């Protein structure tokens, strides 16, 4: 029983780490897209004036 619980805990830990890593990657991509969009927006507004 304890072996089963240990493996369950280890797999849960692995899944948790994977989920955290994926969410960090998604957050970083969103931040990067926002910065790129903001940068191009600033260039376009600067060009019009």
XYZ file of N, CA and C in Angstrom:
147
model
N 0.826 -1.204 0.000
C 0.000 0.000 0.000
C 0.860 1.254 0.000
N 1.911 1.246 0.815
C 2.769 2.425 0.899
C 3.536 2.646 -0.411
N 3.901 1.533 -1.085
C 4.608 1.641 -2.370
C 3.690 2.308 -3.393
N 2.419 1.900 -3.380
C 1.430 2.467 -4.287
C 1.267 3.962 -4.032
N 1.193 4.328 -2.752
C 1.051 5.742 -2.389
C 2.278 6.544 -2.800
N 3.459 5.934 -2.625
C 4.695 6.626 -3.000
C 4.752 6.866 -4.494
N 4.404 5.844 -5.289
C 4.414 6.009 -6.746
C 3.366 7.026 -7.172
N 2.227 7.013 -6.523
C 1.167 7.971 -6.827
C 1.648 9.395 -6.535
N 2.311 9.551 -5.398
C 2.828 10.859 -5.005
C 3.903 11.331 -5.982
N 4.794 10.416 -6.378
C 5.854 10.768 -7.318
C 5.288 11.153 -8.675
N 4.311 10.404 -9.167
C 3.714 10.724 -10.457
C 2.949 12.039 -10.377
N 2.275 12.271 -9.254
C 1.563 13.535 -9.058
C 2.545 14.701 -9.046
N 3.695 14.492 -8.390
C 4.723 15.528 -8.338
C 5.245 15.845 -9.736
N 5.438 14.783 -10.550
C 5.921 14.960 -11.909
C 4.894 15.715 -12.747
N 3.622 15.325 -12.604
C 2.545 15.989 -13.335
C 2.454 17.455 -12.917
N 2.566 17.708 -11.617
C 2.494 19.074 -11.094
C 3.614 19.937 -11.667
N 4.830 19.376 -11.691
C 5.965 20.114 -12.242
C 5.760 20.397 -13.725
N 5.223 19.411 -14.446
C 4.972 19.587 -15.879
C 3.952 20.685 -16.114
N 2.874 20.669 -15.327
C 1.824 21.682 -15.462
C 2.371 23.073 -15.160
N 3.176 23.174 -14.105
C 3.770 24.464 -13.737
C 4.693 24.961 -14.854
N 5.498 24.060 -15.416
C 6.404 24.433 -16.496
C 5.627 24.915 -17.717
N 4.562 24.180 -18.079
C 3.745 24.544 -19.238
C 3.088 25.906 -19.022
N 2.570 26.130 -17.822
C 1.914 27.410 -17.563
C 2.929 28.562 -17.585
N 4.146 28.305 -17.102
C 5.181 29.334 -17.165
C 5.527 29.654 -18.616
N 5.624 28.612 -19.458
C 5.940 28.807 -20.878
C 4.830 29.604 -21.562
N 3.571 29.260 -21.274
C 2.436 29.969 -21.867
C 2.442 31.432 -21.424
N 2.709 31.667 -20.142
C 2.764 33.034 -19.614
C 3.879 33.835 -20.286
N 5.046 33.200 -20.459
C 6.177 33.874 -21.106
C 5.851 34.192 -22.561
N 5.178 33.278 -23.263
C 4.806 33.510 -24.660
C 3.812 34.662 -24.766
N 2.840 34.695 -23.867
C 1.853 35.778 -23.865
C 2.530 37.115 -23.598
N 3.460 37.127 -22.659
C 4.183 38.348 -22.325
C 5.011 38.817 -23.528
N 5.670 37.868 -24.201
C 6.479 38.181 -25.372
C 5.613 38.740 -26.494
N 4.460 38.100 -26.730
C 3.540 38.588 -27.758
C 3.043 39.985 -27.430
N 2.742 40.228 -26.168
C 2.274 41.544 -25.747
C 3.349 42.601 -25.988
N 4.605 42.281 -25.642
C 5.685 43.236 -25.843
C 5.912 43.514 -27.320
N 5.854 42.459 -28.156
C 6.036 42.630 -29.603
C 4.912 43.488 -30.183
N 3.682 43.208 -29.768
C 2.523 43.971 -30.226
C 2.640 45.437 -29.801
N 3.025 45.661 -28.557
C 3.180 47.014 -28.031
C 4.277 47.763 -28.794
N 5.381 47.064 -29.074
C 6.508 47.651 -29.797
C 6.090 48.096 -31.191
N 5.396 47.198 -31.928
C 4.942 47.539 -33.273
C 3.894 48.644 -33.247
N 3.044 48.624 -32.220
C 2.020 49.659 -32.074
C 2.673 51.029 -31.862
N 3.722 51.052 -31.036
C 4.444 52.293 -30.784
C 5.110 52.801 -32.073
N 5.686 51.892 -32.856
C 6.332 52.261 -34.119
C 5.292 52.841 -35.080
N 4.132 52.197 -35.175
C 3.086 52.661 -36.086
C 2.549 54.025 -35.677
N 2.341 54.240 -34.389
C 1.830 55.533 -33.939
C 2.888 56.610 -34.129
N 4.153 56.250 -33.966
C 5.235 57.212 -34.145
C 5.359 57.600 -35.622
N 5.121 56.644 -36.501
C 5.250 56.875 -37.927
C 4.143 57.808 -38.436
N 2.933 57.679 -37.874
C 1.816 58.489 -38.357
C 1.991 59.960 -38.004
N 2.621 60.252 -36.884
C 2.761 61.650 -36.473
C 3.969 62.328 -37.106
